[in-house]
CSV table of C-alpha atoms in Angstrom, one decimal:
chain,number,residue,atom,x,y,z
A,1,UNK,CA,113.9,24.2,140.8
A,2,UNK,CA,112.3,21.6,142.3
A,3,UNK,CA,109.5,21.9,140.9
A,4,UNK,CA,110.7,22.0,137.7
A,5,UNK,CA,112.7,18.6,138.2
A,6,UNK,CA,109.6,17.1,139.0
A,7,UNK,CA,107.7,18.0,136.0
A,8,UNK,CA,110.5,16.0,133.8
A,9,UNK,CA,109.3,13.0,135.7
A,10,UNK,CA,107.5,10.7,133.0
A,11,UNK,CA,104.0,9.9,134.5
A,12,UNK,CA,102.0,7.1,132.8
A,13,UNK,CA,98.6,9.1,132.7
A,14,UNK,CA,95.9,6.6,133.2
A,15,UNK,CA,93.3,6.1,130.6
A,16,UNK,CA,89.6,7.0,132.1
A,17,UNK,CA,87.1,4.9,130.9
A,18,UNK,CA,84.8,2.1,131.5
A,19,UNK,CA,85.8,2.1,135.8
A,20,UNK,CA,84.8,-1.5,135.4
A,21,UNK,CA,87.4,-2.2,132.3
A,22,UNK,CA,90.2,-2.8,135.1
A,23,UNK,CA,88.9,-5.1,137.3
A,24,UNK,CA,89.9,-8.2,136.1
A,25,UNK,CA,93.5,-6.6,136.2
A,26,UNK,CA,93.1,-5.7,139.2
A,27,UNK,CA,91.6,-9.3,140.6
A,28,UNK,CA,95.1,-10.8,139.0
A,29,UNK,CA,97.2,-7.9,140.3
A,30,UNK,CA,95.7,-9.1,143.8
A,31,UNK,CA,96.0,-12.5,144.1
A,32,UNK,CA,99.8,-12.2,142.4
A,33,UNK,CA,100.2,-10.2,145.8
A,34,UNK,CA,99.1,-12.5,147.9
A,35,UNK,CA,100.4,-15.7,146.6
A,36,UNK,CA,104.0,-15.4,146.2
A,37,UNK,CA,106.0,-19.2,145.2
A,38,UNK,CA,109.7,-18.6,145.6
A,39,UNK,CA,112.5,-20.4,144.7
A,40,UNK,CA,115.4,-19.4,147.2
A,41,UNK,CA,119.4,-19.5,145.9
A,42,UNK,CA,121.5,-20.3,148.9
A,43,UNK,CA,124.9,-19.5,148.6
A,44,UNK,CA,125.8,-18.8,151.8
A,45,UNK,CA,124.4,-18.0,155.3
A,46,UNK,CA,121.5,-15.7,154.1
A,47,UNK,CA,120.0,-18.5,154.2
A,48,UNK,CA,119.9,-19.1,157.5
A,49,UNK,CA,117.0,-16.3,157.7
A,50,UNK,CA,114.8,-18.5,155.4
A,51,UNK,CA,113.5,-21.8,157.9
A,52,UNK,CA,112.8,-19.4,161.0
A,53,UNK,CA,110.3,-17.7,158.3
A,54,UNK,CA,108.8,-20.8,156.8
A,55,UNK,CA,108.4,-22.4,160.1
A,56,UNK,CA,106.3,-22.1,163.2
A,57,UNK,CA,108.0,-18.6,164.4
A,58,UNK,CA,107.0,-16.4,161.6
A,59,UNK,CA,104.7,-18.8,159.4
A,60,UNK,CA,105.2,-16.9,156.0
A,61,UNK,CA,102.2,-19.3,154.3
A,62,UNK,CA,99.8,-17.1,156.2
A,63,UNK,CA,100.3,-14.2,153.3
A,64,UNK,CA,100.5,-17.0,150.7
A,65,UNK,CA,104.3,-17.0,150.2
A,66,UNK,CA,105.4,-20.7,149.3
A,67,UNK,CA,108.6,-22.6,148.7
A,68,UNK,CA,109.1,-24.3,144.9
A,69,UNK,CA,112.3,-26.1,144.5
A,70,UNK,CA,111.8,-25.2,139.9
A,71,UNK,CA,112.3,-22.0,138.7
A,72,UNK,CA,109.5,-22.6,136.0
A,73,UNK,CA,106.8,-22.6,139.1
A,74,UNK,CA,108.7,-19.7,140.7
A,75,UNK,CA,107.5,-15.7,140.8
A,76,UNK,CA,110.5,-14.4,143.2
A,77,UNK,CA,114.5,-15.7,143.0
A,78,UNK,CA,115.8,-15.1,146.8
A,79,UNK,CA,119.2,-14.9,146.6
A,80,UNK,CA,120.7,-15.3,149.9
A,81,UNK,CA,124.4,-14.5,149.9
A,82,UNK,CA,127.3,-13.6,148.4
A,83,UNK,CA,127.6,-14.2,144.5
A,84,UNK,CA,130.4,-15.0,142.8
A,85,UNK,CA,131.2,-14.7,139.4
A,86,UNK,CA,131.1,-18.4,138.7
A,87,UNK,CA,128.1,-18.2,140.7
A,88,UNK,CA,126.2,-15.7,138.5
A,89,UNK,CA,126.1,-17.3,135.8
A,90,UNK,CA,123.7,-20.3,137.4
A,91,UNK,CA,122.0,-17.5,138.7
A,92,UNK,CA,121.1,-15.7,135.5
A,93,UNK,CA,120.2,-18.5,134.0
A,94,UNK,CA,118.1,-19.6,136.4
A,95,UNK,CA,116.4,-16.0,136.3
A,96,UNK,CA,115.9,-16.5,132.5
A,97,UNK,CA,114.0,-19.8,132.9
A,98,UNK,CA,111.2,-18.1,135.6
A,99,UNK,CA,108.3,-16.9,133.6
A,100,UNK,CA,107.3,-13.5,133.6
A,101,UNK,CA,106.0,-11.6,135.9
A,102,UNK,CA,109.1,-12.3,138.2
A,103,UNK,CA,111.3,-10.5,140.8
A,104,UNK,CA,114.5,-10.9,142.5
A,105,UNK,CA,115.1,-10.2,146.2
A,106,UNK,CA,118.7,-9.9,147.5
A,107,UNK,CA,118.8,-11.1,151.1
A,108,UNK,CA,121.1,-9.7,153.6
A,109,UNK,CA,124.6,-7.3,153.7
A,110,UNK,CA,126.4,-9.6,151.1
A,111,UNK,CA,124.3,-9.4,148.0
A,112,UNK,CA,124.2,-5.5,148.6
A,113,UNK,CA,127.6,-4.2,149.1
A,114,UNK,CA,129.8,-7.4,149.5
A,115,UNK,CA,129.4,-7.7,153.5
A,116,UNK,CA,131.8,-9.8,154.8
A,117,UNK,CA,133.6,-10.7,151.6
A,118,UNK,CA,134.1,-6.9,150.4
A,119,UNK,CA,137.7,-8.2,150.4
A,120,UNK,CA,137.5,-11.1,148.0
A,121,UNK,CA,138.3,-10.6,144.2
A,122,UNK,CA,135.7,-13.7,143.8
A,123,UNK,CA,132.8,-11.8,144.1
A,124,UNK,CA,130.3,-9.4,143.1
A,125,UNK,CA,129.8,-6.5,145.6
A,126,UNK,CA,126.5,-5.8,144.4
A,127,UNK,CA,124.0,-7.9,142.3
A,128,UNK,CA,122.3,-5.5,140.9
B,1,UNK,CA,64.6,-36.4,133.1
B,2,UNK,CA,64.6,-33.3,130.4
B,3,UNK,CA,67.8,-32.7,128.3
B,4,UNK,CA,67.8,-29.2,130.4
B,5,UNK,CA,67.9,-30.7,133.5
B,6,UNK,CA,70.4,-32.8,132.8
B,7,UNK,CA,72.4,-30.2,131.3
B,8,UNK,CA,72.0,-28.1,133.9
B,9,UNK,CA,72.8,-30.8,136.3
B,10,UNK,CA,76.0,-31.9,134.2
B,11,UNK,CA,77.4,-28.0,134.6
B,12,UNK,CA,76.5,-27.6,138.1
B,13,UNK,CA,78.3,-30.5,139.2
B,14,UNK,CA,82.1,-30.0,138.0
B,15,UNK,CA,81.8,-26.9,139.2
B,16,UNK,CA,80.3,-28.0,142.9
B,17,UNK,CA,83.1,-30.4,142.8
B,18,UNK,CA,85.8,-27.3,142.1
B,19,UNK,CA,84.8,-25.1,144.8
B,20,UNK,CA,84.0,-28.4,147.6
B,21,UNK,CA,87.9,-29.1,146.0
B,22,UNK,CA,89.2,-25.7,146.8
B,23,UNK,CA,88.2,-25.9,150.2
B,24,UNK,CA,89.2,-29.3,150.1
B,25,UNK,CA,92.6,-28.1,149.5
B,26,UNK,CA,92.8,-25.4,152.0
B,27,UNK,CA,91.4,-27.7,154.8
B,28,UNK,CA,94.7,-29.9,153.4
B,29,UNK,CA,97.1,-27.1,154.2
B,30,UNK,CA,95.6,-25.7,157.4
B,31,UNK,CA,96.5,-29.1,158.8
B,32,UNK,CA,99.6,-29.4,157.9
B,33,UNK,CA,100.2,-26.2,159.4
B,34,UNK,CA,98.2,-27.2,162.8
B,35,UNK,CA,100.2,-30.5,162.9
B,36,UNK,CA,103.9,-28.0,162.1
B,37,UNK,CA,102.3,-25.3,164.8
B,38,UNK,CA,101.8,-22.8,161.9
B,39,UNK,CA,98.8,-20.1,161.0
B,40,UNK,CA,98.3,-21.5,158.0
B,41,UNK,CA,96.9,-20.0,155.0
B,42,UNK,CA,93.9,-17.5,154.7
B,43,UNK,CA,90.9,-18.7,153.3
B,44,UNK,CA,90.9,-18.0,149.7
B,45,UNK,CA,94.9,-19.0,149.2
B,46,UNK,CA,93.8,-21.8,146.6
B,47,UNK,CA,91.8,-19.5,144.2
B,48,UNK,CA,94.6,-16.7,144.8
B,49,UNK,CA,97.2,-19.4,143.6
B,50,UNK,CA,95.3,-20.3,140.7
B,51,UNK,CA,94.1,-17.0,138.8
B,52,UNK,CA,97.7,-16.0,139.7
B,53,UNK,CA,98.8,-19.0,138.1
B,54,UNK,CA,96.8,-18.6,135.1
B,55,UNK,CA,97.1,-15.0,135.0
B,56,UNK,CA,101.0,-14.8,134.2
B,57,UNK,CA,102.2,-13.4,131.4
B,58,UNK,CA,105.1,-16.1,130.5
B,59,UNK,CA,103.2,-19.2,129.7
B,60,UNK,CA,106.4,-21.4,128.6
B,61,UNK,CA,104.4,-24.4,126.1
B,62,UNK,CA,106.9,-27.4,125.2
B,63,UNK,CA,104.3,-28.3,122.2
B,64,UNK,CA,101.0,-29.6,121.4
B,65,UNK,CA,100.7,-33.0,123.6
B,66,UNK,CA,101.9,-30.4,126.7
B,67,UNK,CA,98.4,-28.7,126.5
B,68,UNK,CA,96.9,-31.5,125.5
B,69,UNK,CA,97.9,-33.7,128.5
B,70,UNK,CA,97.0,-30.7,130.9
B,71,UNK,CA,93.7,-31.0,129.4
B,72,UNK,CA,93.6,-34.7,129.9
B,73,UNK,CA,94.2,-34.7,133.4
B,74,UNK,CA,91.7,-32.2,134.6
B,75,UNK,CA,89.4,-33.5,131.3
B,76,UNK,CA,89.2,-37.1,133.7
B,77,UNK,CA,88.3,-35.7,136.6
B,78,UNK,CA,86.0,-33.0,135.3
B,79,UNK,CA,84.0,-36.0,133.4
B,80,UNK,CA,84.5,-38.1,136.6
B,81,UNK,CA,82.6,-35.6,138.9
B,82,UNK,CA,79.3,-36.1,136.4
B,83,UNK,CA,79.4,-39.6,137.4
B,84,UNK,CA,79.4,-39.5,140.9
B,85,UNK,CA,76.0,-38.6,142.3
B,86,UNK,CA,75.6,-36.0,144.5
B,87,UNK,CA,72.5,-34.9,147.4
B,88,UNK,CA,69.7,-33.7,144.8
B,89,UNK,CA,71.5,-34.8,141.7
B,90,UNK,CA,72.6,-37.9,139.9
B,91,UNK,CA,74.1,-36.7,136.7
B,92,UNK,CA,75.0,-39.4,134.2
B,93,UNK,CA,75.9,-41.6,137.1
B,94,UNK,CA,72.7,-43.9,137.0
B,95,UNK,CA,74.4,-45.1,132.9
B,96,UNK,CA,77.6,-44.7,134.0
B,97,UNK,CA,78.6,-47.1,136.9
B,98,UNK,CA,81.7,-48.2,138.7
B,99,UNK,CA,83.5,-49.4,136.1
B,100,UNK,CA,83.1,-46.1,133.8
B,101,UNK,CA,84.0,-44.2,136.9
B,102,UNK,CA,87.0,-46.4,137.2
B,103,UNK,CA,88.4,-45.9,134.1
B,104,UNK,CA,88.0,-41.7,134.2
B,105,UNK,CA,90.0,-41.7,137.6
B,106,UNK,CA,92.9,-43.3,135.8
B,107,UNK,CA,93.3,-40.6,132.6
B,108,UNK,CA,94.6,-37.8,134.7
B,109,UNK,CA,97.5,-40.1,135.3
B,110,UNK,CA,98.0,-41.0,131.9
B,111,UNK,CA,97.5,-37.2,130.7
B,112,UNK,CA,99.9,-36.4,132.5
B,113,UNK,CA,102.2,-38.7,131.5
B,114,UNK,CA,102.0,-37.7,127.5
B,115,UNK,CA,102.1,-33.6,129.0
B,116,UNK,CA,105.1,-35.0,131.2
B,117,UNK,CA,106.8,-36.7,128.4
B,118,UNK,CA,107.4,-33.7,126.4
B,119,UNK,CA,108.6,-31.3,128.6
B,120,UNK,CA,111.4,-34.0,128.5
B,121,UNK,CA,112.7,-33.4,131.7
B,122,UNK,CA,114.5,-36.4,133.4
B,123,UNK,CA,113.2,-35.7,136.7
B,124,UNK,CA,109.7,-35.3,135.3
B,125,UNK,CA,110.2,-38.7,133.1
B,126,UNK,CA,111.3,-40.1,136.9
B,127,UNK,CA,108.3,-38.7,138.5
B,128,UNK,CA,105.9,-40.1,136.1
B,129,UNK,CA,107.4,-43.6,135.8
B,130,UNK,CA,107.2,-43.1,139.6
B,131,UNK,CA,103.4,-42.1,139.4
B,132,UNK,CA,102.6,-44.8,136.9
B,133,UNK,CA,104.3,-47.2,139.5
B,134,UNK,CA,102.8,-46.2,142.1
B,135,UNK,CA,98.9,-46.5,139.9
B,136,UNK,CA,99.7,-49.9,139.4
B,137,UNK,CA,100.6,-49.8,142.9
B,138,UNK,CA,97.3,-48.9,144.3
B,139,UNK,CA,94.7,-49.4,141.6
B,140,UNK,CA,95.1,-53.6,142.6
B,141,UNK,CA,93.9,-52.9,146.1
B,142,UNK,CA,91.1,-50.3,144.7
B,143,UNK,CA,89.8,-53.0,142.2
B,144,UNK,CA,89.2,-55.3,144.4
B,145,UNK,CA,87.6,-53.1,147.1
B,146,UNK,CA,85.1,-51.6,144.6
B,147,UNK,CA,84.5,-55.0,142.9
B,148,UNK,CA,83.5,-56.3,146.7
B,149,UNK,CA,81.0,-53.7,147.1
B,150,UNK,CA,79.6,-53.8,143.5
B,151,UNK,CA,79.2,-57.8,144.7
B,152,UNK,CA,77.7,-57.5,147.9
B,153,UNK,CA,75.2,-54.8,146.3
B,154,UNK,CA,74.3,-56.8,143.2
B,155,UNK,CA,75.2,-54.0,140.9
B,156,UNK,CA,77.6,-51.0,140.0
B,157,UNK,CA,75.2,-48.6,139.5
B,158,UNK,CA,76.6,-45.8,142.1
B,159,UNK,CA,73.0,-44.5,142.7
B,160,UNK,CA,71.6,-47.7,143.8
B,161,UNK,CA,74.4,-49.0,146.4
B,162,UNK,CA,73.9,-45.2,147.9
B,163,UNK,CA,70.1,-46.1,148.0
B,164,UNK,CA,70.2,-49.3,149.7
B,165,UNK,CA,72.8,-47.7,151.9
B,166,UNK,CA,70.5,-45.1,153.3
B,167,UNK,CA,67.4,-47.2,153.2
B,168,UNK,CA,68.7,-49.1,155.3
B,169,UNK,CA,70.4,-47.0,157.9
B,170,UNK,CA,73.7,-47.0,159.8
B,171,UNK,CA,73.8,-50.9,159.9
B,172,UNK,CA,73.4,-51.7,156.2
B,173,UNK,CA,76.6,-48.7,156.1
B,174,UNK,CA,79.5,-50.2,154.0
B,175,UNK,CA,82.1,-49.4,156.4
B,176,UNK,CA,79.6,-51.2,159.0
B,177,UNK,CA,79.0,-54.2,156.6
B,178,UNK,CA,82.0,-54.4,155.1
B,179,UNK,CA,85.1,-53.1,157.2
B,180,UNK,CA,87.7,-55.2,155.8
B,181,UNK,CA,86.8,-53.5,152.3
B,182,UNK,CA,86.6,-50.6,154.0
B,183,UNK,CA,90.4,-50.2,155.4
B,184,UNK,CA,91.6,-51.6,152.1
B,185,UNK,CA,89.8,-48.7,150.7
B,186,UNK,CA,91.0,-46.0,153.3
B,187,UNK,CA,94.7,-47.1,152.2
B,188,UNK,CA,94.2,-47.4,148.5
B,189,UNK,CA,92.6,-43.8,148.9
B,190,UNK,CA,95.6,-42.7,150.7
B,191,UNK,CA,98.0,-43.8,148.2
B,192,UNK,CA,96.0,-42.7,145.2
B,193,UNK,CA,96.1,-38.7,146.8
B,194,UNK,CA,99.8,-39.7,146.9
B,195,UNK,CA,99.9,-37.7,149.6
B,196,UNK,CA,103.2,-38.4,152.0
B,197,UNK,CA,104.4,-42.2,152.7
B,198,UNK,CA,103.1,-42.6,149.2
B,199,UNK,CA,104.2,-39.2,148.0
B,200,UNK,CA,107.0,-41.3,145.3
B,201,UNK,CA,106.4,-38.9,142.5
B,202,UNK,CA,106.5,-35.6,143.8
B,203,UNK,CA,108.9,-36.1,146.1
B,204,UNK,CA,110.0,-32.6,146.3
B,205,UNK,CA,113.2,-32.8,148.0
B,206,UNK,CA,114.8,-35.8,144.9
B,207,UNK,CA,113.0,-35.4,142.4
B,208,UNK,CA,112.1,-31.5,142.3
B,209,UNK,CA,108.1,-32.3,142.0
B,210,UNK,CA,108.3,-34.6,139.0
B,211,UNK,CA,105.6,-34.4,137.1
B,212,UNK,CA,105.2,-30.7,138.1
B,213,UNK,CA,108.9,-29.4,137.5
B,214,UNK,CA,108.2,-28.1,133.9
B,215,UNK,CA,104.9,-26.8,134.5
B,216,UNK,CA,105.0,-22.8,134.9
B,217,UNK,CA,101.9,-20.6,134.8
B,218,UNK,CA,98.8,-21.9,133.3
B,219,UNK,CA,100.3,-25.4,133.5
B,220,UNK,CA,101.0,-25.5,136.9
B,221,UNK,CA,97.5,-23.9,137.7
B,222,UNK,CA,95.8,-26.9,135.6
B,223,UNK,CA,97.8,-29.0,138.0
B,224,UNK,CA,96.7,-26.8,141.0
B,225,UNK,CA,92.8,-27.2,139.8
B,226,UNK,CA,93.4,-31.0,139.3
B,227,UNK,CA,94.4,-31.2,142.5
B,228,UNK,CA,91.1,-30.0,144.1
B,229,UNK,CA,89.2,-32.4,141.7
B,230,UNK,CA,91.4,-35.5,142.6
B,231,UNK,CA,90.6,-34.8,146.2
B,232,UNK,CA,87.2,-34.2,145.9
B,233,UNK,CA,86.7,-37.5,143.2
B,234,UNK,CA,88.7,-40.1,145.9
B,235,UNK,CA,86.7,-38.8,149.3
B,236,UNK,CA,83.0,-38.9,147.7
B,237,UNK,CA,84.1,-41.9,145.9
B,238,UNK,CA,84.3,-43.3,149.7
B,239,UNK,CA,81.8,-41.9,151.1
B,240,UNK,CA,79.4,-43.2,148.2
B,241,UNK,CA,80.7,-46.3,148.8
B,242,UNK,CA,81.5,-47.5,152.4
B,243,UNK,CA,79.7,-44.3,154.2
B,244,UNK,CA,76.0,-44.2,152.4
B,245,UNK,CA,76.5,-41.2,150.7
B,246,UNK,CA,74.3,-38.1,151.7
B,247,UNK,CA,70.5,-37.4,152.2
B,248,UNK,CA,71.2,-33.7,152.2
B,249,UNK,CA,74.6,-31.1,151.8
B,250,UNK,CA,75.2,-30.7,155.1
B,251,UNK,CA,76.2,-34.3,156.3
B,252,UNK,CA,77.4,-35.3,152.8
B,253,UNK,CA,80.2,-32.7,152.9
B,254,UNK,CA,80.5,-33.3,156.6
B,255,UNK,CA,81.4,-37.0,155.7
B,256,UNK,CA,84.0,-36.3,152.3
B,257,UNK,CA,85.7,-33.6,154.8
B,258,UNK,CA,86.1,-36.0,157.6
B,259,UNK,CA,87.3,-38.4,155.2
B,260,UNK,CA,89.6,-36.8,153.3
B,261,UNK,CA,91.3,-35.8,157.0
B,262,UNK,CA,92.0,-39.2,157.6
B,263,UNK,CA,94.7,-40.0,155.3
B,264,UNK,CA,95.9,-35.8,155.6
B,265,UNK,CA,96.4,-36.1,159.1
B,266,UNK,CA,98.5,-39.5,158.8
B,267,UNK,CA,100.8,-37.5,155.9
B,268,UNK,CA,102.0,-34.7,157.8
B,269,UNK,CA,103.4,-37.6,160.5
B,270,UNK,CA,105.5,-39.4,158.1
B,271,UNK,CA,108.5,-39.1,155.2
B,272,UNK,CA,108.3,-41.1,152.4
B,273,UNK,CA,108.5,-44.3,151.1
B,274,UNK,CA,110.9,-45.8,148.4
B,275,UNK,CA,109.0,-47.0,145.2
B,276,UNK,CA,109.5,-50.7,146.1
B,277,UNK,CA,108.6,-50.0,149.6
B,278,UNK,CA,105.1,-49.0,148.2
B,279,UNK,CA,104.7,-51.5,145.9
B,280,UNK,CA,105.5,-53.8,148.3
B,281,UNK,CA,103.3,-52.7,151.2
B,282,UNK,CA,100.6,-52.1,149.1
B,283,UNK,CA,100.2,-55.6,147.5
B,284,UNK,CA,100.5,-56.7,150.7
B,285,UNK,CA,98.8,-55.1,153.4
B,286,UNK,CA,95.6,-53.6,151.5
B,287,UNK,CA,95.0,-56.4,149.0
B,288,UNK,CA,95.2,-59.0,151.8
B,289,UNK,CA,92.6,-57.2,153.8
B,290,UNK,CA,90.6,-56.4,150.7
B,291,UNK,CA,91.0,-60.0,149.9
B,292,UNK,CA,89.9,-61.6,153.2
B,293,UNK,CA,87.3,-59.0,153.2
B,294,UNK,CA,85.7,-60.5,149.6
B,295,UNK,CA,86.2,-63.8,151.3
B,296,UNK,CA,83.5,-62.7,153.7
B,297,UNK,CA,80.9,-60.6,151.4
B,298,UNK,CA,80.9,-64.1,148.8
């Protein structure tokens, strides 16, 4: 049965060809791996977690991950905290402006399941 | 000199300039992280940030004098590079001159004004009233350091003031002949890198980068490889003039490095200045040096 479920998995077959063909993909793929510019949404005290990373302790320029302060230089939207409705809004439309290829990383117990304000009709329990 | 020389020479030299710049660049950030007691980042961070740059797949255009002024500022610095001569090759610096060379260093600004001016974004229009503030700021002081040398040489062929300069040794050094001129210089250089007391118009923090705050992908990665020219133009600009130049590769990019980690050390020390602030400081400090200093070379 297994087995079976697994076959029902859509796999993107890879084209073989010219093994040459992909490295310039693979060149970008790289470097967008290694040079990460963020732009980090603080709503609340996620974003404690961010200076002991940026600064001397952990020293996160050392894999190439960079504050911006404009989503238009940004690849990843941190999110740090809970989001409100009222909040999401600025949120989304700050996702829209990023330019493509671009991620968003939820930081902490609030953006996942609601953490400390599971309670509050205000906000959103999970961003996704 | 054959038309395949020099077009060999005139390819060859931009792209010297880019990869000296890159490294340029990284040398910038590993000592800002020394000074914060960081890592820093790994060797080939600049070239990742740039294909990544230029490689994404939203490149958001606000219209035609956007590209344009993107093209204009690296377009100055790229035709800049052929004009100042390095070990082995001169370029088109020998027809060019100081005042030619002058006049590139100062499109990139103004490219980026018209690119700036589209994207019509008020912190953008702030940052590049800022940076056009701060050009007239520090383009006085630079005047009249490189009109000093071109005096005291005789000429503003670039070539020549290097030759005298190493014909006659350490002594006949600008920064040995001329040391007024030479601080003057060191502090117009500083402010033109707008790196941080002068840092008015990216300002990161108020202004959200200003000029930069609309660039995204391709953009921002013609800003990134402006960057390495800019730094690259300014130290070899100061070296060629005040420190003789270079007889070989090895101590002419020991010399732009050492430099260029003159006014980068000082940034990392300080916040930043208003815009009157600079103004102020820098037609009076600089220029009055530079001044006193043409007082002695006439």
């Amino acid at each position: 049965m297994v087995m079976s479920r697994l076959q029902k998995i859509p796999v993107v077959e890879e084209k073989k060809g010219n093994p040459l063909a992909r490295v310039f993909d693979d060149l970008v793929r790289f470097c967008r791996s290694r040079s990460l510019f963020i732009l980090h949404y603080c709503t609340g005290c996620g974003a404690i977690e961010l200076p002991p990373a940026m600064t001397s302790r952990f020293d996160m320029e050392r894999l190439g991950i960079q504050p911006m302060v404009s989503p238009r230089q940004a690849d990843i939207l941190l999110i740090t905290g809970y989001v409100s409705i009222k909040t999401l809004k600025r949120v989304i439309l700050t996702y829209e402006q990023m330019g493509s290829p671009k991620y968003v990383v939820g930081i902490c117990s609030c953006t996942v399941n609601g953490g400390m304000y599971w309670q509050s009709y205000a906000t959103a329990k999970k961003l996704d | 000199m054959a038309p395949i020389e020099l077009l060999i020479e005139l390819t060859l030299m931009p792209l010297i300039a880019f990869i000296v710049g890159m490294m340029m660049v990284l040398m910038m950030r590993r000592i800002a992280a020394k000074i914060q007691r960081r890592i820093g980042p790994p060797f080939f961070q600049p070239l990742y940030d740039i294909v990544k740059l230029h490689g994404k797949r939203t490149q958001v255009s606000h219209g035609l004098i956007h590209d344009i002024g993107i093209v204009m500022a690296m377009g100055g610095y790229i035709a800049a590079e052929t004009l100042l001569p390095v070990p082995g090759m001169n370029g088109i610096a020998e027809k060019g001159g100081l005042i030619t060379l002058l006049y590139l260093m100062m499109i990139p600004s103004l490219g980026l004004a018209l690119g700036v001016g589209q994207c019509a974004n008020p912190n953008g229009s702030i940052g590049i009233a800022r940076a056009l503030t701060a050009m007239l700021a520090y383009d006085i002081p630079l005047v009249i350091v490189i009109f000093g040398v071109a005096y005291a040489a005789g000429t503003t062929n670039l070539v020549e003031i290097i030759a005298t300069q190493q014909a006659g040794g350490f002594a006949t050094w600008g920064v040995v002949e001329m040391p007024l001129l030479a601080i003057a210089g060191l502090i117009a250089m500083h402010a033109s890198l707008g790196k941080q007391p002068f840092e008015i118009y990216i300002a990161p923090a108020e202004i959200a980068t200003g000029p930069m705050v609309e660039m995204s992908g391709k953009y921002l990665g013609g800003l990134f490889v402006m960057q390495c020219f800019q730094l690259y133009t300014t130290s070899v600009l100061y070296v060629s003039l005040f420190l003789g130049g270079g007889t070989t590769w090895f101590d002419f990019l020991i010399k732009s490095f050492l430099v260029l980690a003159i006014p980068v050390s000082i940034a990392y020390l300080f916040p930043r200045y208003r815009t009157e602030d600079l103004l102020r400081l820098m037609w009076k400090w600089p220029v009055m040096l530079g001044l006193i200093g043409l007082a002695f070379v006439m």
